[in-house]
PDB file of C-alpha atoms and ligand atoms in Angstrom:
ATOM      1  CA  UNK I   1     -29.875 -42.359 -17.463  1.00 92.00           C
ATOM      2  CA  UNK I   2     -30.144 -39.418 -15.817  1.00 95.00           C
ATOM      3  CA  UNK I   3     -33.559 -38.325 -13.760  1.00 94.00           C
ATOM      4  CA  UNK I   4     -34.178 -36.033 -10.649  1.00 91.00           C
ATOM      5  CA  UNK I   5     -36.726 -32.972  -9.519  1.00 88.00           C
ATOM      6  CA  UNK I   6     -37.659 -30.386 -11.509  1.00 80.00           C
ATOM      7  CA  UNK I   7     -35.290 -27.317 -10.821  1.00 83.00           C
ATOM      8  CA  UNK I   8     -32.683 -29.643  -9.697  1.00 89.00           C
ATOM      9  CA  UNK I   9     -30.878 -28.382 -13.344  1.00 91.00           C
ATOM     10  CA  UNK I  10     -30.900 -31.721 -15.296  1.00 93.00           C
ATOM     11  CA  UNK I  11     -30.869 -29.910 -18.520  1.00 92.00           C
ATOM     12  CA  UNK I  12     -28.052 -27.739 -17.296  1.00 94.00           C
ATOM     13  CA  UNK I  13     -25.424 -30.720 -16.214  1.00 96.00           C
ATOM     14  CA  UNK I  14     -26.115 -32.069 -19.436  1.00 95.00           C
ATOM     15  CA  UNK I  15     -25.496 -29.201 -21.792  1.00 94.00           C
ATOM     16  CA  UNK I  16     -22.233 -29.337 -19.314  1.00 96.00           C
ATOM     17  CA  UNK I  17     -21.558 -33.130 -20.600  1.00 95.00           C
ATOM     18  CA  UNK I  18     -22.448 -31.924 -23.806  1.00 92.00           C
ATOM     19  CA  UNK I  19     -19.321 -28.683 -23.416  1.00 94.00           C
ATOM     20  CA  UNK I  20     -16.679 -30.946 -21.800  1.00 93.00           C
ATOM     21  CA  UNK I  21     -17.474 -34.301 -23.242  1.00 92.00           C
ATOM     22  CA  UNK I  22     -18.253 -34.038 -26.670  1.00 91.00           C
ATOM     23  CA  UNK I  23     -17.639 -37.598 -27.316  1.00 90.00           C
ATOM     24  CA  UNK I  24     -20.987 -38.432 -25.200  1.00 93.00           C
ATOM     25  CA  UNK I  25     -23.428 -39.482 -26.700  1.00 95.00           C
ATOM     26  CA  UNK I  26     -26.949 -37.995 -25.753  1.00 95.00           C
ATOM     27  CA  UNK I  27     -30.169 -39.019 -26.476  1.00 97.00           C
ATOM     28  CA  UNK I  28     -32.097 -36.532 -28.400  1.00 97.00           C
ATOM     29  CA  UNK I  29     -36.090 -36.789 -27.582  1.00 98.00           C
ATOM     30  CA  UNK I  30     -39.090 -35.999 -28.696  1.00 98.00           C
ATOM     31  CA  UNK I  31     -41.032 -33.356 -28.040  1.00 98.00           C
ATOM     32  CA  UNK I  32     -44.288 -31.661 -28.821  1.00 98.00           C
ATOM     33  CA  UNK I  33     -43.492 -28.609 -26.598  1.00 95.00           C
ATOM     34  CA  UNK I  34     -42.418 -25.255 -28.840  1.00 95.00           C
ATOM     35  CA  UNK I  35     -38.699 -24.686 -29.389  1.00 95.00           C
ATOM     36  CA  UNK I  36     -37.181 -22.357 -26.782  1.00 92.00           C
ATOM     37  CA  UNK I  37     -34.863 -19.779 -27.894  1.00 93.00           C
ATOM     38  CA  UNK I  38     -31.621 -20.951 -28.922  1.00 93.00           C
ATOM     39  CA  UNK I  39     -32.967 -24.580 -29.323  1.00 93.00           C
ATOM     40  CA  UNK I  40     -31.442 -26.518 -32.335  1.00 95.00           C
ATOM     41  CA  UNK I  41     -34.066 -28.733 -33.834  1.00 98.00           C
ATOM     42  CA  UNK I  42     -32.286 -32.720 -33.954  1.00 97.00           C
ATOM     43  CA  UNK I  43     -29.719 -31.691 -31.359  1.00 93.00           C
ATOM     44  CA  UNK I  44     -32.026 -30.326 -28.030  1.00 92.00           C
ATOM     45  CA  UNK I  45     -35.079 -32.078 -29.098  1.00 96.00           C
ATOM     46  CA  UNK I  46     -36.861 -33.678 -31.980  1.00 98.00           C
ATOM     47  CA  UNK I  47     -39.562 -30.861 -32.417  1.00 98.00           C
ATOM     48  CA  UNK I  48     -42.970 -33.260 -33.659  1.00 98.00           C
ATOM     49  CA  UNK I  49     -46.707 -31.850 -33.449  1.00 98.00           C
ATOM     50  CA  UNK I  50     -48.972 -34.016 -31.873  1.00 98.00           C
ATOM     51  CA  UNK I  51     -50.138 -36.206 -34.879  1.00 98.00           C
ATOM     52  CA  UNK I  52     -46.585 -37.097 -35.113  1.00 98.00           C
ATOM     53  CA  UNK I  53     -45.794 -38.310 -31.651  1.00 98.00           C
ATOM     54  CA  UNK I  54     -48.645 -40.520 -31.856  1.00 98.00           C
ATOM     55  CA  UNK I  55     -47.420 -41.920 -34.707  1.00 98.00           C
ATOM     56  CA  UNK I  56     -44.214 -42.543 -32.694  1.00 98.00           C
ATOM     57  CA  UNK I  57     -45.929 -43.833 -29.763  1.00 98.00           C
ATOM     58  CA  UNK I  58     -48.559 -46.096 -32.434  1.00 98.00           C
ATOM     59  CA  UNK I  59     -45.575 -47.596 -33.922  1.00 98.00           C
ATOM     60  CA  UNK I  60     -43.558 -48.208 -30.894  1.00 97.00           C
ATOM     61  CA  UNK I  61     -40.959 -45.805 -31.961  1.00 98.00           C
ATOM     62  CA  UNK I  62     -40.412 -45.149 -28.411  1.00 98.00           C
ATOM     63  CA  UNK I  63     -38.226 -46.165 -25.434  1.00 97.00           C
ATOM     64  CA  UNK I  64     -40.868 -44.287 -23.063  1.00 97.00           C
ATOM     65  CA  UNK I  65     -42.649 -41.482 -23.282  1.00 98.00           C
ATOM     66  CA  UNK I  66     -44.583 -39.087 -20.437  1.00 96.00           C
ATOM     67  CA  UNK I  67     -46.620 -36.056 -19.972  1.00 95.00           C
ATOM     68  CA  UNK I  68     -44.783 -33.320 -18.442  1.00 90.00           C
ATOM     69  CA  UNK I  69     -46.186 -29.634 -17.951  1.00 83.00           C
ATOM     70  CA  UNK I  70     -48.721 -30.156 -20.795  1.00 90.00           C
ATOM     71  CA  UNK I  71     -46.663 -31.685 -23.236  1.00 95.00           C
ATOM     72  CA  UNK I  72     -45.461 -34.799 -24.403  1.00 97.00           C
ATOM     73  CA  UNK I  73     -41.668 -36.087 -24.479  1.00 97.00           C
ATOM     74  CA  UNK I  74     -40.177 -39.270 -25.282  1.00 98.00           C
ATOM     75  CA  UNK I  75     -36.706 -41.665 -26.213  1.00 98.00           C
ATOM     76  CA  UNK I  76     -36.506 -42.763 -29.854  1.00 98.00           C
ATOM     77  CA  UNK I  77     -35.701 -46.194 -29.240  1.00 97.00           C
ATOM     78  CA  UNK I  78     -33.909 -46.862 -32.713  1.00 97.00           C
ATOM     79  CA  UNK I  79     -30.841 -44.649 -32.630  1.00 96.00           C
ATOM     80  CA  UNK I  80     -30.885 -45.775 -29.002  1.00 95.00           C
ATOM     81  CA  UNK I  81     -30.752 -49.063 -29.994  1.00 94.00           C
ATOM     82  CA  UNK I  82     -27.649 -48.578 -32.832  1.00 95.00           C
ATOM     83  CA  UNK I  83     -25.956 -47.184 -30.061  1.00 93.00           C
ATOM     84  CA  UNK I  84     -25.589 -49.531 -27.067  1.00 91.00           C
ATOM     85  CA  UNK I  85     -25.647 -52.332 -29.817  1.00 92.00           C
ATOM     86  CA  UNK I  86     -21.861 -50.973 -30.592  1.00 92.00           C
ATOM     87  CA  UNK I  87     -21.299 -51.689 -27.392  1.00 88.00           C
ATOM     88  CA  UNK I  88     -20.918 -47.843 -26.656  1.00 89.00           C
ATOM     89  CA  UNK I  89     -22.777 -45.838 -23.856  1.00 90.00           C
ATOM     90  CA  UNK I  90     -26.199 -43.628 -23.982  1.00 94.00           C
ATOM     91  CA  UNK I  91     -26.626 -40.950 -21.661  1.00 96.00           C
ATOM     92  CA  UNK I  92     -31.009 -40.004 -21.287  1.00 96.00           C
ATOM     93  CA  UNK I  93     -32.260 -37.291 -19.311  1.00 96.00           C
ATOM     94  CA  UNK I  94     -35.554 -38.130 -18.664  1.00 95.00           C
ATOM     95  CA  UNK I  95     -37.906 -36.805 -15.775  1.00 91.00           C
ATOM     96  CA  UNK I  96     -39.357 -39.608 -13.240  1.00 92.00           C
ATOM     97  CA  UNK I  97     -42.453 -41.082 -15.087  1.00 93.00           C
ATOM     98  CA  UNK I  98     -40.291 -41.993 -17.794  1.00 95.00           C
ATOM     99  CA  UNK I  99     -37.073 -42.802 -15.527  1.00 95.00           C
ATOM    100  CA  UNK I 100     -39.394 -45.839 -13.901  1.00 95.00           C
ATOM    101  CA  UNK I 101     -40.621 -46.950 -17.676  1.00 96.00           C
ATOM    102  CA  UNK I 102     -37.093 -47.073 -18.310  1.00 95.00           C
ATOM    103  CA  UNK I 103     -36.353 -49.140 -15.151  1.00 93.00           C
ATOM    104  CA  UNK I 104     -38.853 -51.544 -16.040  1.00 94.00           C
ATOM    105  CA  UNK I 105     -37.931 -52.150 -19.715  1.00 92.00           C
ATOM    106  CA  UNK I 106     -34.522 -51.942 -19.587  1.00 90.00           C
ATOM    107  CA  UNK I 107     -33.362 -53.715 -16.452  1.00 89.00           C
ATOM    108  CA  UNK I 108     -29.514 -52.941 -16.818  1.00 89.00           C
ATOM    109  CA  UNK I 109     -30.054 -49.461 -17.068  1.00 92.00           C
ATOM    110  CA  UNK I 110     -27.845 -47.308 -14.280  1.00 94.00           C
ATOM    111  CA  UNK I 111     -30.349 -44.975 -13.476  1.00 95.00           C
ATOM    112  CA  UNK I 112     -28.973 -42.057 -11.495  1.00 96.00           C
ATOM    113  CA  UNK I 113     -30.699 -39.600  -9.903  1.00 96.00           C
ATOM    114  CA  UNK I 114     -29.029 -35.843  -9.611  1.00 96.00           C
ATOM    115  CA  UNK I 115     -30.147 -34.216  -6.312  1.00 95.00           C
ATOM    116  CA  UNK I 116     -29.977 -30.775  -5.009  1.00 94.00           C
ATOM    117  CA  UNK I 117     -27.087 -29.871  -2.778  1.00 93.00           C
ATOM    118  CA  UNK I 118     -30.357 -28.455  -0.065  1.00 91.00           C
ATOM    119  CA  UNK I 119     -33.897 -28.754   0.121  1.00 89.00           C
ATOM    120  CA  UNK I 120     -33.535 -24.725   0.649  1.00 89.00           C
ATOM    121  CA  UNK I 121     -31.250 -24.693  -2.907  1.00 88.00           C
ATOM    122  CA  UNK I 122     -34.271 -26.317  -4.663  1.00 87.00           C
ATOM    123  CA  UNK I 123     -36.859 -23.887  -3.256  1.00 86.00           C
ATOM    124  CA  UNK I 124     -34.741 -20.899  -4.348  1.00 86.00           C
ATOM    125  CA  UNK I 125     -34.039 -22.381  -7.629  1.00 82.00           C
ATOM    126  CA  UNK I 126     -37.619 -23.306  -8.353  1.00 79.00           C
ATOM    127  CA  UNK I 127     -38.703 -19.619  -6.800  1.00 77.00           C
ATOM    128  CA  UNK I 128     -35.991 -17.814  -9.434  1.00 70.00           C
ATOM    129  CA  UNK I 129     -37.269 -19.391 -12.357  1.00 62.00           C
ATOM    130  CA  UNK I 130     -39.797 -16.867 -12.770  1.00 65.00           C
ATOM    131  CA  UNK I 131     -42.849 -14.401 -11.599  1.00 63.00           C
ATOM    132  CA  UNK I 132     -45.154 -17.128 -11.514  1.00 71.00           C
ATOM    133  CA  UNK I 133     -48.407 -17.162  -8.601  1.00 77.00           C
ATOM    134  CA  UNK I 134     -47.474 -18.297  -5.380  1.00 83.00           C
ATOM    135  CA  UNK I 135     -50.457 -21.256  -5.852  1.00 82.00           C
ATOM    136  CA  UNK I 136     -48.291 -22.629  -8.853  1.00 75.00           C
ATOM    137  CA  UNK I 137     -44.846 -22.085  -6.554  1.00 79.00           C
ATOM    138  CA  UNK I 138     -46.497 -24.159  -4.254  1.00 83.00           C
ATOM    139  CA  UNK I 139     -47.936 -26.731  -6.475  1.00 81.00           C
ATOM    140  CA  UNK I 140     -44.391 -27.132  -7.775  1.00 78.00           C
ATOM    141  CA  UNK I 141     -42.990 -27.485  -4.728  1.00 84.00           C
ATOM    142  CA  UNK I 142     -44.983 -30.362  -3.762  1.00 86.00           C
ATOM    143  CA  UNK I 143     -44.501 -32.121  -6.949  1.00 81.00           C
ATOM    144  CA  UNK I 144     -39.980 -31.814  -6.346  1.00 84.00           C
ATOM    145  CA  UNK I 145     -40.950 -32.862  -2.737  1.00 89.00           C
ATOM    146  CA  UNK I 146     -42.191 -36.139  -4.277  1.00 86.00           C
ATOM    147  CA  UNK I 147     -39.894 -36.482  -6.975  1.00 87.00           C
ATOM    148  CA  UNK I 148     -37.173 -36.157  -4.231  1.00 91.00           C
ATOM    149  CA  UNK I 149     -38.569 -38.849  -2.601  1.00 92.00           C
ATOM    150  CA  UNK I 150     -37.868 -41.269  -5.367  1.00 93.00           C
ATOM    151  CA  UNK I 151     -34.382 -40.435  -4.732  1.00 93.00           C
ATOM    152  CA  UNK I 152     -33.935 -44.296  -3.359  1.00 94.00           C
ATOM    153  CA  UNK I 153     -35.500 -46.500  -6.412  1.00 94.00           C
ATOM    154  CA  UNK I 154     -32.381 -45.081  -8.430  1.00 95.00           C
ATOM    155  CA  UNK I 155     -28.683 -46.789  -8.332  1.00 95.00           C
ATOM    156  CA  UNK I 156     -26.700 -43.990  -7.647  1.00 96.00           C
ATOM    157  CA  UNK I 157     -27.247 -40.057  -6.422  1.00 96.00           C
ATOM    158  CA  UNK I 158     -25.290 -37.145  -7.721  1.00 97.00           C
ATOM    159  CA  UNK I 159     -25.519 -34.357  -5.643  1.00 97.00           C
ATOM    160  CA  UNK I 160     -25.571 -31.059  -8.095  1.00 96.00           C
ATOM    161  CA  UNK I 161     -23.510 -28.508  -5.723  1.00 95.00           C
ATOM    162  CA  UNK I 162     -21.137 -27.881  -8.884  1.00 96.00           C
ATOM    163  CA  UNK I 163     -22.384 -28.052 -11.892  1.00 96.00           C
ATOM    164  CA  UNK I 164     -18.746 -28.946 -13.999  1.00 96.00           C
ATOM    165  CA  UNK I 165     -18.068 -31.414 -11.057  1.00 97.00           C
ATOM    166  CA  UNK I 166     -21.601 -32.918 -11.332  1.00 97.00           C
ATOM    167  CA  UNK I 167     -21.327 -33.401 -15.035  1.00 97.00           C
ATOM    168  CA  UNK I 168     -17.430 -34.959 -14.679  1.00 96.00           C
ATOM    169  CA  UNK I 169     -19.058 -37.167 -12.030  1.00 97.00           C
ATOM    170  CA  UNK I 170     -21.625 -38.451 -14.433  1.00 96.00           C
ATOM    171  CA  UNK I 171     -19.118 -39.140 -17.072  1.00 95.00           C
ATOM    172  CA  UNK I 172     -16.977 -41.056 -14.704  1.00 95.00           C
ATOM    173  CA  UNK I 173     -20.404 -43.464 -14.263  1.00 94.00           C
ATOM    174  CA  UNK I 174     -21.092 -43.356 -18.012  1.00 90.00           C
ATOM    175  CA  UNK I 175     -17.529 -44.698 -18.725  1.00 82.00           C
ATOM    176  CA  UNK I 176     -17.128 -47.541 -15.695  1.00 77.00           C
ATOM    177  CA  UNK I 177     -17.840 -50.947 -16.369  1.00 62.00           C
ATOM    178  CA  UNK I 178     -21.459 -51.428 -15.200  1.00 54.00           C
ATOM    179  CA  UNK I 179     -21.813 -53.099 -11.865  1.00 48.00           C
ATOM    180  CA  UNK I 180     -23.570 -56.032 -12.730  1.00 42.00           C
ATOM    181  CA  UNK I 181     -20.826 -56.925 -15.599  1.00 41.00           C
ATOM    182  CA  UNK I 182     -18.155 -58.801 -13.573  1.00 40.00           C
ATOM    183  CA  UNK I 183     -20.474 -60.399 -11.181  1.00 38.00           C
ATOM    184  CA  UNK I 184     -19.875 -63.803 -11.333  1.00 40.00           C
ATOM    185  CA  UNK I 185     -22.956 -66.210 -10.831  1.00 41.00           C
ATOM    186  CA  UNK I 186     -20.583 -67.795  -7.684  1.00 41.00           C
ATOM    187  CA  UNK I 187     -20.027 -70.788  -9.648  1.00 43.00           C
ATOM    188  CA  UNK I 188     -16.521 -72.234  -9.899  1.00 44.00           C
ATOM    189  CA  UNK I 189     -14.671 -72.424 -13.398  1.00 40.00           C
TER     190      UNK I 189
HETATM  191  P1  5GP L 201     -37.943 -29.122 -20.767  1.00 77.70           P
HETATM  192  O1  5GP L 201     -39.264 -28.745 -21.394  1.00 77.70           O
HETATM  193  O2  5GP L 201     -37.604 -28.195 -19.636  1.00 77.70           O
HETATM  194  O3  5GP L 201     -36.844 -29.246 -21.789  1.00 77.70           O
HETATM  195  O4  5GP L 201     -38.109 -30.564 -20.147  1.00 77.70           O
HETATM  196  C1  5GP L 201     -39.122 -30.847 -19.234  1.00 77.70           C
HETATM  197  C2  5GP L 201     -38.876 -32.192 -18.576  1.00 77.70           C
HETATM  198  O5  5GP L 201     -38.957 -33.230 -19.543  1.00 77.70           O
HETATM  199  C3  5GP L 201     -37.494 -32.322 -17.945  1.00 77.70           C
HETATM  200  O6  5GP L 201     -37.662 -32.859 -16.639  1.00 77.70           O
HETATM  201  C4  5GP L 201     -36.764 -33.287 -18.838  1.00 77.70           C
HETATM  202  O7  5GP L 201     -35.843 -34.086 -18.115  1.00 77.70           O
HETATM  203  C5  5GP L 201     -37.912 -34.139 -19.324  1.00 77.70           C
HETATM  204  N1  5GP L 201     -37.620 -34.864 -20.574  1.00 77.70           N
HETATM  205  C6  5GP L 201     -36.871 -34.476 -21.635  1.00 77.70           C
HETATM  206  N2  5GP L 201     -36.837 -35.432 -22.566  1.00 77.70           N
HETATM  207  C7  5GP L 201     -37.564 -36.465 -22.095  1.00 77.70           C
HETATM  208  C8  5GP L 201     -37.890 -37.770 -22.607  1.00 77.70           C
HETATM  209  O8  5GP L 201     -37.496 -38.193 -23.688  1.00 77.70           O
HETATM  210  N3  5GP L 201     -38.684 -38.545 -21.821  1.00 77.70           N
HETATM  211  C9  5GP L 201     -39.142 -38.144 -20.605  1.00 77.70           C
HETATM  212  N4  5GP L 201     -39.881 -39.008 -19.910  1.00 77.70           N
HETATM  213  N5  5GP L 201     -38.852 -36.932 -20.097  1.00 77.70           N
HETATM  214  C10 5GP L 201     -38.071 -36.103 -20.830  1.00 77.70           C
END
C-alpha cells in the first residue's frame, strides 16, 4: 500500500506502475469527487454520489475510507478480497488517514510511504500546482509537513527522485516475499 504527502506525486508513480507493469493489479476506489479530465470511470476511480458511498460505508463495503479536500474516498474491500485470496498482490494508494485504518485492520499490510527527494522539491511541487492564495499554500504546506512526519509508522520509504525508478522500486516490493513470511517462530523442527 502505497501512502505519502500530498504533492509528493502518488498518483503519478502509480499511473507509472500502471504503464510499465500492466500485470499489477491496482485498487480502484471510490470516490465522490467529480471526474477529472481524462478520468476513466471503473479504472481511476469508482465515480459514486454521496447517497451511494454511504451505502458503501453502511454496508461495510469498505476497506477504509477518509475525507480528503472535501470529498470522500475509499477501498472496496470485495474485489480486494478476491484478489489477495488468489494468493496474488494488491497495490492501494491511499492518503494517511486511510493508510493508518489500513495498518490497523490489516496487520500484514507493507505499507510504504513515497517521500520527496527535498523538503524544497515538495514546496515547489505543491507551489506549481496552481494560482491558488498564499493562505491556502501555506495551509498545505503545514498539512505535507505533518504527513511527512508519519514517514516512520510505515515499513519502508521510497524516495520519488525518478519517477520510472520509483515505480520499478515499488514493483520490486510488490513482488518479494513479504518479510514476515519466512520468519520462523525460533522453534526447532
Ligand atoms: P485525488 O483527488 O487527487 O485523486 O486524490 C486525493 C487523495 O486521495 C490522494 O492523496 C489519494 O492518494 C487519496 N485516495 C485515493 N483513493 C483513496 C482511497 O481509496 N482511500 C483513501 N483513504 N485515500 C484515497
Amino acid at each position: 500500500m502505497l501512502s505519502g504527502p500530498s504533492g509528493v506525486g502518488k498518483g503519478t508513480v502509480v499511473a507509472e506502475v500502471r504503464r510499465r507493469h500492466p500485470d499489477v493489479w491496482v485498487s480502484v476506489s471510490a470516490t465522490t469527487r467529480r471526474p477529472r479530465p481524462g478520468e476513466v470511470p471503473g479504472v481511476h476511480y469508482h465515480f459514486v454520489t454521496d447517497e451511494e458511498f454511504d451505502r458503501l460505508i453502511a454496508t461495510d463495503g469498505l476497506l477504509e475510507w477518509a475525507e480528503y479536500a472535501g470529498n470522500r474516498y475509499g477501498t472496496p474491500v470485495a474485489p480486494l478480497q478476491a484478489r489477495l485470496e488468489s494468493g496474488a498482490p494488491a497495490l492501494l494508494e491511499i492518503e494517511l488517514q486511510g493508510a493508518r485504518q489500513v495498518r490497523d485492520r490489516a496487520p500484514d499490510a507493507q505499507l510504504v510511504f513515497l517521500a520527496p527527494p527535498s523538503w524544497a522539491e515538495l514546496v515547489s511541487r505543491l507551489a506549481g500546482r496552481g494560482s491558488e492564495p498564499e493562505a491556502v499554500q501555506q495551509a498545505r504546506l503545514a498539512i505535507a509537513q505533518a504527513e511527512l512526519d508519519a514517514a516512520g509508522e510505515f515499513d519502508v520509504v521510497v524516495v520519488n527522485d525518478d519517477v520510472a525508478r520509483a515505480a520499478d522500486e515499488l514493483v520490486g516490493l510488490l513482488t518479494a516475499p513479504s518479510p514476515g513470511l519466512h520468519q520462523g517462530s525460533g522453534a526447532h523442527e
